[in-house]
Coordinates of N, CA and C in Angstrom, one line a residue:
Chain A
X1 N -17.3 -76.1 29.6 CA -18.5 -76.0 28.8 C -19.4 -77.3 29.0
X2 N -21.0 -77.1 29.3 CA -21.5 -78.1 29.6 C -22.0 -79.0 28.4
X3 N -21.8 -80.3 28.3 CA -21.8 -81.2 27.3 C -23.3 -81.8 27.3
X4 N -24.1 -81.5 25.8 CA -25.4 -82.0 26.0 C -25.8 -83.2 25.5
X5 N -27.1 -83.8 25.8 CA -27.4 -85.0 24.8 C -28.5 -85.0 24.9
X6 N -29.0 -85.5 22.9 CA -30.5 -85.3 23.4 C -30.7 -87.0 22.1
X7 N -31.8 -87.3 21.9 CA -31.9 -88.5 21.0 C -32.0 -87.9 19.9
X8 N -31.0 -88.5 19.2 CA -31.0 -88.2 17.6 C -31.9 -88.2 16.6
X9 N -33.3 -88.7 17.5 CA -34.4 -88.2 16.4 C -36.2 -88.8 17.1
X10 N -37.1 -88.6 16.6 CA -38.1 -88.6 17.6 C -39.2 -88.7 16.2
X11 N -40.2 -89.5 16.0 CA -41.3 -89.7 15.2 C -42.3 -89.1 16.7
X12 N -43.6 -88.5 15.6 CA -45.1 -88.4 16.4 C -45.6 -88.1 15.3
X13 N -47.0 -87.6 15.6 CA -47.7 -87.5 14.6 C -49.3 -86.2 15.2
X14 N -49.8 -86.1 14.1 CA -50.3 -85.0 14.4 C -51.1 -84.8 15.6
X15 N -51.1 -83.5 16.2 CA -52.2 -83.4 17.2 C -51.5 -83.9 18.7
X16 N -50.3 -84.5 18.6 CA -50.0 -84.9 20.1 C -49.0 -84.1 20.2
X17 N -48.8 -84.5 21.7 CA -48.0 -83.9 22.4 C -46.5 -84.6 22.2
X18 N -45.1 -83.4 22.2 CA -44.2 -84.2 21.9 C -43.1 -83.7 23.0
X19 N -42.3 -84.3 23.8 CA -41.2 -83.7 24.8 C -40.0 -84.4 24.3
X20 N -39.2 -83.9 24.2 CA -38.0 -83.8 23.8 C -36.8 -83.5 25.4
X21 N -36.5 -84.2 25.5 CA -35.0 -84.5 26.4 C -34.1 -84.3 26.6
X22 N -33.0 -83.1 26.9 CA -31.9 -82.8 27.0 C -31.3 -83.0 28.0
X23 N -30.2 -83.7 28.5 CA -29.3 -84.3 29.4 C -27.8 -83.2 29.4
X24 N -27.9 -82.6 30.4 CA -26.6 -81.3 30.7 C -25.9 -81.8 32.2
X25 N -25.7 -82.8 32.9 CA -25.2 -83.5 33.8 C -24.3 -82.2 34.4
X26 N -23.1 -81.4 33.6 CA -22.3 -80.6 34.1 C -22.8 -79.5 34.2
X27 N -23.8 -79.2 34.2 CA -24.2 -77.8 34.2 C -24.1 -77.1 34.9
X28 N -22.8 -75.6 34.9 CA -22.4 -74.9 35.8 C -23.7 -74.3 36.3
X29 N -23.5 -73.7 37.6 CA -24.7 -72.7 38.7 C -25.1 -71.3 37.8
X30 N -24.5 -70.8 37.0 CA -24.9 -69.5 36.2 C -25.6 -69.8 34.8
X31 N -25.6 -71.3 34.5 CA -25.9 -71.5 33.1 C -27.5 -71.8 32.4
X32 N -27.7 -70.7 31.9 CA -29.4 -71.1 31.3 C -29.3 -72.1 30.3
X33 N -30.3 -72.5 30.0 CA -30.9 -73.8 29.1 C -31.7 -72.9 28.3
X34 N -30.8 -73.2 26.6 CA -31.8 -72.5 25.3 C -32.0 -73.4 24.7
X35 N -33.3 -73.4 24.0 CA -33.7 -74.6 23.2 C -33.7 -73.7 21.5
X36 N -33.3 -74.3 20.3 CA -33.3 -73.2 18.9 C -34.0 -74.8 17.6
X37 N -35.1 -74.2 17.2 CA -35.3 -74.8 15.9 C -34.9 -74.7 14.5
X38 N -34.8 -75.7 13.7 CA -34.1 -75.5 12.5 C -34.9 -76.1 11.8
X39 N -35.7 -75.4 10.3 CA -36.1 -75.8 9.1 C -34.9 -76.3 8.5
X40 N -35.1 -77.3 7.1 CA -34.4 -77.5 5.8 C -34.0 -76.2 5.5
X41 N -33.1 -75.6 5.4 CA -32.5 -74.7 4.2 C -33.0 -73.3 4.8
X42 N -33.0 -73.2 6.3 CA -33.0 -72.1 7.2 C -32.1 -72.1 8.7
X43 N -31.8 -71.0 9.1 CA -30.7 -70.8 10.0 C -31.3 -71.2 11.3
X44 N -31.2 -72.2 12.2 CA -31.4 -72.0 13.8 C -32.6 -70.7 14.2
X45 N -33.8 -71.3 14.7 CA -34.3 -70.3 15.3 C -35.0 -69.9 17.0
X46 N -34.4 -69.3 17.5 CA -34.6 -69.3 19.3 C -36.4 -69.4 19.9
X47 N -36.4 -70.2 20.1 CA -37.8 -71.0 20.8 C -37.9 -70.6 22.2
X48 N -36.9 -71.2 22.9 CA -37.5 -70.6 24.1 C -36.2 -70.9 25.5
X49 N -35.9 -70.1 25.9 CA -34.8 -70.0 27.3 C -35.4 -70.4 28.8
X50 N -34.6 -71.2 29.9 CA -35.2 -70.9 31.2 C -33.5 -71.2 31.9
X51 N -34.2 -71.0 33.3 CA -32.8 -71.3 34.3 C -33.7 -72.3 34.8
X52 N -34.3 -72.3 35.7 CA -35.0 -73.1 36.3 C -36.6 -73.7 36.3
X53 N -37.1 -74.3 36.9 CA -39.1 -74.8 37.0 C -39.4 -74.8 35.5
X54 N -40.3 -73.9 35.6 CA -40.9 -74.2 33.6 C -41.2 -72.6 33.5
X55 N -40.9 -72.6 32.3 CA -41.0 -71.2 31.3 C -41.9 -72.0 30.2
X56 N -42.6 -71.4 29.6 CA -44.0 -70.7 28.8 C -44.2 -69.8 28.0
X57 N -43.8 -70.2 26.5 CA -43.9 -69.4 25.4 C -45.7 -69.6 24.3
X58 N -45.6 -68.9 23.9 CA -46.7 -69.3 22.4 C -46.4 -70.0 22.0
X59 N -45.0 -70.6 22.0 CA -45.1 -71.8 21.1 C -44.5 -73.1 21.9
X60 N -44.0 -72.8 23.3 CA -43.6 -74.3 23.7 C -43.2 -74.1 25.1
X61 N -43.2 -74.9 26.0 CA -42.7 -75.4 27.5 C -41.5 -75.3 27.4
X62 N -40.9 -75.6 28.6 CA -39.4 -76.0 28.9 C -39.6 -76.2 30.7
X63 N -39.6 -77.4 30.8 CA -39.4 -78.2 32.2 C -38.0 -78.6 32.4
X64 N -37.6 -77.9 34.0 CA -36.1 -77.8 34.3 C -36.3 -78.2 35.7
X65 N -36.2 -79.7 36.0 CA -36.0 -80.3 37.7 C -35.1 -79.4 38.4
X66 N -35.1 -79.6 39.7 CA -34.6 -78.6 40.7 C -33.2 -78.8 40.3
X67 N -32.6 -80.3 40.2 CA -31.3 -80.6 39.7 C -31.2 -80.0 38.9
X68 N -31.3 -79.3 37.9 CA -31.4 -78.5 36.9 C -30.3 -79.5 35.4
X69 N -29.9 -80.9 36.0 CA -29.0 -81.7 34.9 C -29.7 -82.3 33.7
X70 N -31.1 -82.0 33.6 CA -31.8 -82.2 32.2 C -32.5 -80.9 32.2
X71 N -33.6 -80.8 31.1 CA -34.6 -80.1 30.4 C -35.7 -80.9 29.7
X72 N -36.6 -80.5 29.8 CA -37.4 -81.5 28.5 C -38.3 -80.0 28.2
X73 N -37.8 -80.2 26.6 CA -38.8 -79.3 25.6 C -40.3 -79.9 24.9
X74 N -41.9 -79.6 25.2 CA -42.7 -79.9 25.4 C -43.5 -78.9 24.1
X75 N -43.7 -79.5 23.5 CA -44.6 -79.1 22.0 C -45.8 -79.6 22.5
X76 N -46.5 -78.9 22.7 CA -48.8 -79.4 22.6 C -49.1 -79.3 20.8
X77 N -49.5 -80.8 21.2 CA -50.2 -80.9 19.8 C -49.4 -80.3 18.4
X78 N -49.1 -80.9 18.3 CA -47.7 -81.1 16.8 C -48.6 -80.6 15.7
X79 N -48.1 -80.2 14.7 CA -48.5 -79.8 13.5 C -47.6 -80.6 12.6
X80 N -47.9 -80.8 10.9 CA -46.4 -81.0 10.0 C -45.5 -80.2 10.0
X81 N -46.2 -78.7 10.7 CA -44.9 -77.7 10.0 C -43.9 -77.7 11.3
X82 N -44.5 -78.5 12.1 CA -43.4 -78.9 12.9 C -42.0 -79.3 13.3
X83 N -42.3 -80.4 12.2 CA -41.3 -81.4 11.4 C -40.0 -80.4 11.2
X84 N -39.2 -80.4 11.9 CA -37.2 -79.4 12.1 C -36.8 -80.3 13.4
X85 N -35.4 -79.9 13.2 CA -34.3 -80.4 13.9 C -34.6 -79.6 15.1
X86 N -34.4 -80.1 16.7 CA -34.0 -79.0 17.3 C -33.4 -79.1 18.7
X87 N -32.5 -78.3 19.1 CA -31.2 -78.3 19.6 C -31.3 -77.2 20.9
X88 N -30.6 -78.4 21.6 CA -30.5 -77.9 23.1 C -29.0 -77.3 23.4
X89 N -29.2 -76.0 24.2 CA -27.9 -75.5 24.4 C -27.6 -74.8 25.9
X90 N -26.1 -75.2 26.4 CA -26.4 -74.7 27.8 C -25.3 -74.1 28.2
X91 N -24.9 -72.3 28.9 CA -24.0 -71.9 28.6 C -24.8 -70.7 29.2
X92 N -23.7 -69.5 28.9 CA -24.0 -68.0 29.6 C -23.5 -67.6 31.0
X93 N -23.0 -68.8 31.8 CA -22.2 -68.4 32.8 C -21.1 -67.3 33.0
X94 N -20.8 -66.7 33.9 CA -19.5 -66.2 33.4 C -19.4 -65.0 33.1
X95 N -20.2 -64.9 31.9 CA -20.5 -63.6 31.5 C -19.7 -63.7 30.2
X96 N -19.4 -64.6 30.0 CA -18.7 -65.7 28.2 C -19.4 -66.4 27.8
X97 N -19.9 -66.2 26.7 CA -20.8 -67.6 26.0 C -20.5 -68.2 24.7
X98 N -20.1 -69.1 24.1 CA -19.5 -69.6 23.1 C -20.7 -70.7 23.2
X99 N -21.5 -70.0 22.1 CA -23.0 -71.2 22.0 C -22.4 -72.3 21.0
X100 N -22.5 -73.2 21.3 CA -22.4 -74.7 20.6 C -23.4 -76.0 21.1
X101 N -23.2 -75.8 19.5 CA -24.7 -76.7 19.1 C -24.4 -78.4 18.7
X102 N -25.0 -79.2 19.3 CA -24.9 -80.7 19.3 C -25.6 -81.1 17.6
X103 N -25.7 -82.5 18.2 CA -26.5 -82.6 16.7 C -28.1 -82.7 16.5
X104 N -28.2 -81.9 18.1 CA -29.8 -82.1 17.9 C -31.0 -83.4 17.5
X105 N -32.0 -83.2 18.0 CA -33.3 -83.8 17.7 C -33.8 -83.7 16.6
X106 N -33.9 -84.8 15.5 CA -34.5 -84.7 14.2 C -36.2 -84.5 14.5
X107 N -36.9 -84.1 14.2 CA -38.8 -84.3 14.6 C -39.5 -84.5 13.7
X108 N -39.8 -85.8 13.3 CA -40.5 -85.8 12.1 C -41.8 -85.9 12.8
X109 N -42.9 -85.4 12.1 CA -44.4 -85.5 12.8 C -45.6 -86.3 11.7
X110 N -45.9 -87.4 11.5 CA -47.1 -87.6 10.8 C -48.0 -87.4 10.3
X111 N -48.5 -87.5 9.4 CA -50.2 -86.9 9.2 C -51.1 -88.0 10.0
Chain B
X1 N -37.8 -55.1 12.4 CA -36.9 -55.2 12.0 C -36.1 -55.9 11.5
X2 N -35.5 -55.7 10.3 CA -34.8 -56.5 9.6 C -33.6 -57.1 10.5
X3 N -33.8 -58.5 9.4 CA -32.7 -59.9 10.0 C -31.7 -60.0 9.9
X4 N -31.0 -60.8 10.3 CA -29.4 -60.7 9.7 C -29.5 -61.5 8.2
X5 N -28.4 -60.6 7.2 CA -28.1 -60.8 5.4 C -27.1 -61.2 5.0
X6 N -26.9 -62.1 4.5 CA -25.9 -63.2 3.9 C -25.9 -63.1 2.7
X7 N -24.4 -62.9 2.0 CA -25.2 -63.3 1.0 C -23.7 -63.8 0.2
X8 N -23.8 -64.7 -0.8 CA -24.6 -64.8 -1.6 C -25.1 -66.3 -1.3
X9 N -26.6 -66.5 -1.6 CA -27.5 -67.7 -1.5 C -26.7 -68.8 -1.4
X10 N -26.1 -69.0 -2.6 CA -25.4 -69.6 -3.6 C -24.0 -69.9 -4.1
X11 N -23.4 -71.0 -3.5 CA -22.3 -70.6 -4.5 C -21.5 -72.0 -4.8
X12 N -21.2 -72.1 -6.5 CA -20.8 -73.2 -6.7 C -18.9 -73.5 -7.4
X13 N -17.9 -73.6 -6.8 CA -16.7 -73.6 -7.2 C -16.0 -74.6 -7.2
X14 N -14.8 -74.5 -7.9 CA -13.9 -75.8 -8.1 C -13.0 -75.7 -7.0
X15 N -12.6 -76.9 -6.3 CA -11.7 -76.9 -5.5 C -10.1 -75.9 -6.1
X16 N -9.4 -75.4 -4.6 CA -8.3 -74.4 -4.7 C -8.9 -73.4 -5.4
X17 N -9.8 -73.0 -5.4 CA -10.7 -71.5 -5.7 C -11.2 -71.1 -4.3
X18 N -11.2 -69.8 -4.5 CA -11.6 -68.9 -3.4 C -12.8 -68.8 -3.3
X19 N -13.4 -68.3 -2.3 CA -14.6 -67.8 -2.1 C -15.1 -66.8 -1.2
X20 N -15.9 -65.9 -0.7 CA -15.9 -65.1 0.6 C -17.5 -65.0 0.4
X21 N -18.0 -64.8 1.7 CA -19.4 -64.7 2.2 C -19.2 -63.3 2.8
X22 N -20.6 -63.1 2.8 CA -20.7 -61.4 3.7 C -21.9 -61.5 4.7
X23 N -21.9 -60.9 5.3 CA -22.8 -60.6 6.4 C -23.4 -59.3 7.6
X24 N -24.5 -59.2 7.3 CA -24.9 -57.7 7.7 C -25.3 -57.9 8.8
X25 N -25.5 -57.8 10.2 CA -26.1 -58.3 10.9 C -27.2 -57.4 11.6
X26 N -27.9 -57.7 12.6 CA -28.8 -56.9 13.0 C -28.5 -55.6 13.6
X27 N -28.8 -54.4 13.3 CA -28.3 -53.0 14.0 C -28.3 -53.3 15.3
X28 N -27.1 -52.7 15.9 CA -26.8 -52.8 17.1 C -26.3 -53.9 18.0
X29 N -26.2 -54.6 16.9 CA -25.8 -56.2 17.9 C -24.3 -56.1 18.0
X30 N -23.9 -56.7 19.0 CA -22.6 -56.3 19.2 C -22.0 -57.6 18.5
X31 N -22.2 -58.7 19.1 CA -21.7 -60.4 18.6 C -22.1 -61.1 17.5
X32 N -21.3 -60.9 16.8 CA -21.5 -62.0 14.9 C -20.7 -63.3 15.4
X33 N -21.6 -64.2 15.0 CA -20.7 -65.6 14.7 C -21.0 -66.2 13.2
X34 N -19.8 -66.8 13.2 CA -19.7 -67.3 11.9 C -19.7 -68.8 12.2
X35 N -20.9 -69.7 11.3 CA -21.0 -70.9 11.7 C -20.7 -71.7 10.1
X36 N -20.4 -73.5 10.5 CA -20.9 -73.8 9.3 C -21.5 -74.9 9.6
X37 N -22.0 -75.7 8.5 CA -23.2 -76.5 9.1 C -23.0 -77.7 7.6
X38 N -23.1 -78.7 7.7 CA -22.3 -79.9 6.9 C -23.6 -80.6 6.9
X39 N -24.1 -81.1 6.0 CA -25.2 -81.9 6.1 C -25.6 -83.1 6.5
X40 N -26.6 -82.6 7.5 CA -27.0 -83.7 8.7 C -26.3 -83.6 9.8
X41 N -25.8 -82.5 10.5 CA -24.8 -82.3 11.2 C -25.4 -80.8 11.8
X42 N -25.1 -80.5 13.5 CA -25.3 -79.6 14.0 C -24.7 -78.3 13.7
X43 N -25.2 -76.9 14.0 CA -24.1 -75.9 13.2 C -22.6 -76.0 14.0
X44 N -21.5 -75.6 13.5 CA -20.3 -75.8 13.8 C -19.7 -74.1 14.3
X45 N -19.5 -74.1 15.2 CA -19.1 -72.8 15.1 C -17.2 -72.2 14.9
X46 N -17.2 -71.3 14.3 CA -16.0 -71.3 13.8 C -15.1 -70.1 14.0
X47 N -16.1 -68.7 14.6 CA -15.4 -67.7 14.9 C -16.4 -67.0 15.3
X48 N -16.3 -66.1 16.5 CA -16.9 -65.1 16.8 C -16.6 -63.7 17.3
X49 N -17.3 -62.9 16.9 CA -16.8 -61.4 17.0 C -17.5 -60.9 18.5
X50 N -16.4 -60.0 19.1 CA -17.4 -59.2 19.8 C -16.6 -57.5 19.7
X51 N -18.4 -57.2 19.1 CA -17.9 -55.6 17.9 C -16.7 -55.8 17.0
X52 N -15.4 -55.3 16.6 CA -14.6 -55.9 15.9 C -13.3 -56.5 16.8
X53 N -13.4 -57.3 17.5 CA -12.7 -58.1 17.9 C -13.0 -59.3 18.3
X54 N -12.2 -60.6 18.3 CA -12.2 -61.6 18.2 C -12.5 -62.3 19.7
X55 N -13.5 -63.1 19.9 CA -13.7 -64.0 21.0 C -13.5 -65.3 21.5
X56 N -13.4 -65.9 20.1 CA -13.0 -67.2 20.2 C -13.3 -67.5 18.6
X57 N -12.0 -68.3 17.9 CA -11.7 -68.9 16.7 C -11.1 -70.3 16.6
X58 N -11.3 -71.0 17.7 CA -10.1 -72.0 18.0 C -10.7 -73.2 16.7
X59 N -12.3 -72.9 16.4 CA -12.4 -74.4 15.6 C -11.8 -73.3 13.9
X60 N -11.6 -72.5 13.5 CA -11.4 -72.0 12.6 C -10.3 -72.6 11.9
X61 N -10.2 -73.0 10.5 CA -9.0 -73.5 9.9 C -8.3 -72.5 9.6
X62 N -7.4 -71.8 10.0 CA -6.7 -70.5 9.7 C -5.7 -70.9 8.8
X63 N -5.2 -72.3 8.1 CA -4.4 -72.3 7.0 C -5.3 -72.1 6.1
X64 N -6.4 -71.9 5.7 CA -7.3 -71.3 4.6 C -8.7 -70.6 4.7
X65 N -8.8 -70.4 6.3 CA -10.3 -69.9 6.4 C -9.9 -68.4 7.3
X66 N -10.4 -67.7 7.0 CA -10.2 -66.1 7.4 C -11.3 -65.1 7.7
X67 N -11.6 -64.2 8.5 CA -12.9 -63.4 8.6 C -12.3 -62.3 9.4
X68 N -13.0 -61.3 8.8 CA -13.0 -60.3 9.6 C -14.1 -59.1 9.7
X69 N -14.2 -58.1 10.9 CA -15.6 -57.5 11.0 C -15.0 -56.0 11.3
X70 N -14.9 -55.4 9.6 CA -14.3 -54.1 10.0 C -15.5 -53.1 10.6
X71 N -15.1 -52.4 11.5 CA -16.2 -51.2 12.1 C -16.9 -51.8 13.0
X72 N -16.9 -53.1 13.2 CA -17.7 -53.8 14.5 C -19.2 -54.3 13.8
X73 N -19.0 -54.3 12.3 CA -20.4 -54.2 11.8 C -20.1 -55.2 11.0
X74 N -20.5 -55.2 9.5 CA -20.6 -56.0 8.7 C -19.4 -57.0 8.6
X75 N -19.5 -58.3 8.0 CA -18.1 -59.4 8.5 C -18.1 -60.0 6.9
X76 N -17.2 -60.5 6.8 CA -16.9 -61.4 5.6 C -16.2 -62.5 6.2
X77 N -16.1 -63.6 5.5 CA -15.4 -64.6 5.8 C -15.2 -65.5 4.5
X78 N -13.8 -65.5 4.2 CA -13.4 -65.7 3.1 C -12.4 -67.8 3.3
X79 N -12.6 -68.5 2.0 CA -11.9 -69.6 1.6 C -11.0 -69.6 0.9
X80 N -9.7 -70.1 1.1 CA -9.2 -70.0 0.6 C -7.6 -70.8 0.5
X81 N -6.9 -72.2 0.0 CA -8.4 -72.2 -1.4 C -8.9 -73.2 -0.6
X82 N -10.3 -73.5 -1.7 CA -11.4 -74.3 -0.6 C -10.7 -75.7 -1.2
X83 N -11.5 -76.6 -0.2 CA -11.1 -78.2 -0.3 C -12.8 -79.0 -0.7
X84 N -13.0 -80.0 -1.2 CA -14.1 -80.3 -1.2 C -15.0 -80.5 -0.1
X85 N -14.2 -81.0 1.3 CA -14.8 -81.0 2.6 C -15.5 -79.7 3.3
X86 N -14.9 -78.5 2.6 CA -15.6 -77.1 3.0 C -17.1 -76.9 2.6
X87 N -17.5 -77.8 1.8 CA -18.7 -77.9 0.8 C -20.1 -77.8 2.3
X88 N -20.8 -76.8 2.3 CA -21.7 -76.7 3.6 C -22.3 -75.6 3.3
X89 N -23.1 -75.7 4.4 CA -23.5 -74.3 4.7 C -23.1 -72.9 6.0
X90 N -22.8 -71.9 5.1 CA -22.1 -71.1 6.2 C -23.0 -69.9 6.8
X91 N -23.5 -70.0 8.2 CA -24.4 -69.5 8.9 C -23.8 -68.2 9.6
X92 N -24.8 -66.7 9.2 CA -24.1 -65.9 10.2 C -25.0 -65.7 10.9
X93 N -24.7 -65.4 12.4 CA -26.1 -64.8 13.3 C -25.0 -63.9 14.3
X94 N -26.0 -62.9 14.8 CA -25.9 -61.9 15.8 C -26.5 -61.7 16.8
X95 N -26.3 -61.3 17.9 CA -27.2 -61.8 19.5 C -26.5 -60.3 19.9
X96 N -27.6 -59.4 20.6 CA -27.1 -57.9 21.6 C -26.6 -58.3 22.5
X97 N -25.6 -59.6 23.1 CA -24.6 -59.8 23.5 C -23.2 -59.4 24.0
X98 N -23.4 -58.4 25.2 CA -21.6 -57.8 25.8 C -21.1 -59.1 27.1
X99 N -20.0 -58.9 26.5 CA -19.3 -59.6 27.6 C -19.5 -59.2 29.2
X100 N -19.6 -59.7 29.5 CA -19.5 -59.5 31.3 C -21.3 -58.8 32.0
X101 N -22.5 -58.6 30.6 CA -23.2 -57.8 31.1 C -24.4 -59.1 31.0
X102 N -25.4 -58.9 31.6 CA -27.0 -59.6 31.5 C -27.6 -59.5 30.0
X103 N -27.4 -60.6 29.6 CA -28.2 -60.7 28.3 C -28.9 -61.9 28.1
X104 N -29.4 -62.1 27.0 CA -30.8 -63.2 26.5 C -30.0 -64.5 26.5
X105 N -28.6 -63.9 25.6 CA -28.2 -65.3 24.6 C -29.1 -65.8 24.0
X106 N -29.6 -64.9 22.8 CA -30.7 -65.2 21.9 C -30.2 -64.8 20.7
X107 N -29.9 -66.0 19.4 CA -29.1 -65.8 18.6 C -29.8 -65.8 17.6
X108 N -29.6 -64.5 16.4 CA -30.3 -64.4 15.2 C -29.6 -65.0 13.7
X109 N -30.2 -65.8 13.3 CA -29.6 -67.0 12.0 C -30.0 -65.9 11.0
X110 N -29.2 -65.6 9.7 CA -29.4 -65.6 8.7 C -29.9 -66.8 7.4
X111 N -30.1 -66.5 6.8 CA -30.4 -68.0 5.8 C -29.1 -68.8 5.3
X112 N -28.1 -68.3 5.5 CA -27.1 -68.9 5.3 C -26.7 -68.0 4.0
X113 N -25.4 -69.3 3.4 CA -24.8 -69.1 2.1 C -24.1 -70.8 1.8
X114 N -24.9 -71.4 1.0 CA -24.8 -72.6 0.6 C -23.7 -72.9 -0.5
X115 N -22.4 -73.8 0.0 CA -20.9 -73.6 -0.7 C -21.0 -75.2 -1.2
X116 N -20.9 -75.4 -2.6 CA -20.6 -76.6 -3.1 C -19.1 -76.3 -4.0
X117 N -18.1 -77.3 -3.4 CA -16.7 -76.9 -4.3 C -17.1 -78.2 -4.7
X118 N -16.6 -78.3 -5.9 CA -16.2 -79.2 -7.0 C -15.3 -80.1 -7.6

């Protein structure tokens, strides 16, 4: 199972741009990279998947070097309602997935 | 379409009391996991179903924590008895997830069920 890390917490503030960092060093050849957000007092919610290069949602990037042993999750222009936890996960090889979740990126955003 | 349902919201007990959570998950999903989540801390996962059988339970405390998913559908997961350290939140989500086939790995959170023992 590939072991992630990301910095335990990240300040910005409104209007900018914010990337977030995930470090997957072991990352098996079959394994995609999910990134999942978390409000206070709500369950994990799925933002956005890739295997490789960058994938492009409505709501956020996800840049994967050819190494494919990081990720950086890319928010344009922050809001407050921004401000959640959020967690990088890497896994699906195999055709077995036992998703586990680190302790994620705190995001607080500024006014 | 409706989310996955948890319930109850709420629940506040004295230690060595029971308790059980329930969980409805999305029609048709094959994989429920049962998470818990300790404050300030990532979700923990603790058992997962695929339809009604078992995938992996290894973080599960099975001298007092139990679950099961009769029919491949709805799941409970019961304490028993609880300790003060069980005090968290217990997360269910479901993903159209089969073993061995191409899928998203895209997992649906319910709102939980927030456990304070006493």
């Amino acid at each position: 199972l590939a072991k992630t890390t990301q910095p335990i917490s990240m300040d910005s503030y409104e209007g900018q741009e914010v990337n977030i960092t995930c470090s997957h060093n072991n990352i098996a050849t079959n394994d995609y990279i999910t990134w999942y957000q978390q409000f206070p007092s709500q369950g994990p919610r799925f933002i956005i998947q890739g295997y490789k290069t960058k994938v492009t949602n409505e709501v956020a990037s996800l840049f994967i070097p050819a190494d494919r042993k990081s990720s950086t999750l890319s928010l344009p222009r922050v809001s407050l309602s921004d401000t959640a936890v959020y967690y990088c996960l890497v896994g699906l090889s195999g055709g077995s997935y036992i998703p586990t979740f680190g302790r994620g990126t705190s995001l607080i955003v500024h006014p | 379409e409706a989310g996955v349902a948890q319930s109850p919201r709420y629940k506040i007990i004295e230690k060595r009391q029971s308790v059980a959570f329930w969980c409805n998950p999305i029609s048709g999903h094959a994989t429920l996991y049962w998470y818990q989540q300790i404050l300030g801390q990532g979700p923990k996962l603790l058992i997962q179903f695929q339809n009604n059988g078992v995938v992996d339970d290894s973080q599960l405390p099975k001298d007092r924590f139990s679950a099961e998913r009769l029919k491949g559908v709805d799941s409970t997961l019961k304490i028993q008895p609880a300790k003060l350290e069980d005090s968290a939140v217990y997360l269910c989500a479901s993903s159209p997830m089969l073993l061995g086939l191409a899928n998203t790995g895209e997992l649906f959170f319910g709102e939980g069920s927030r456990l304070t023992v006493l």
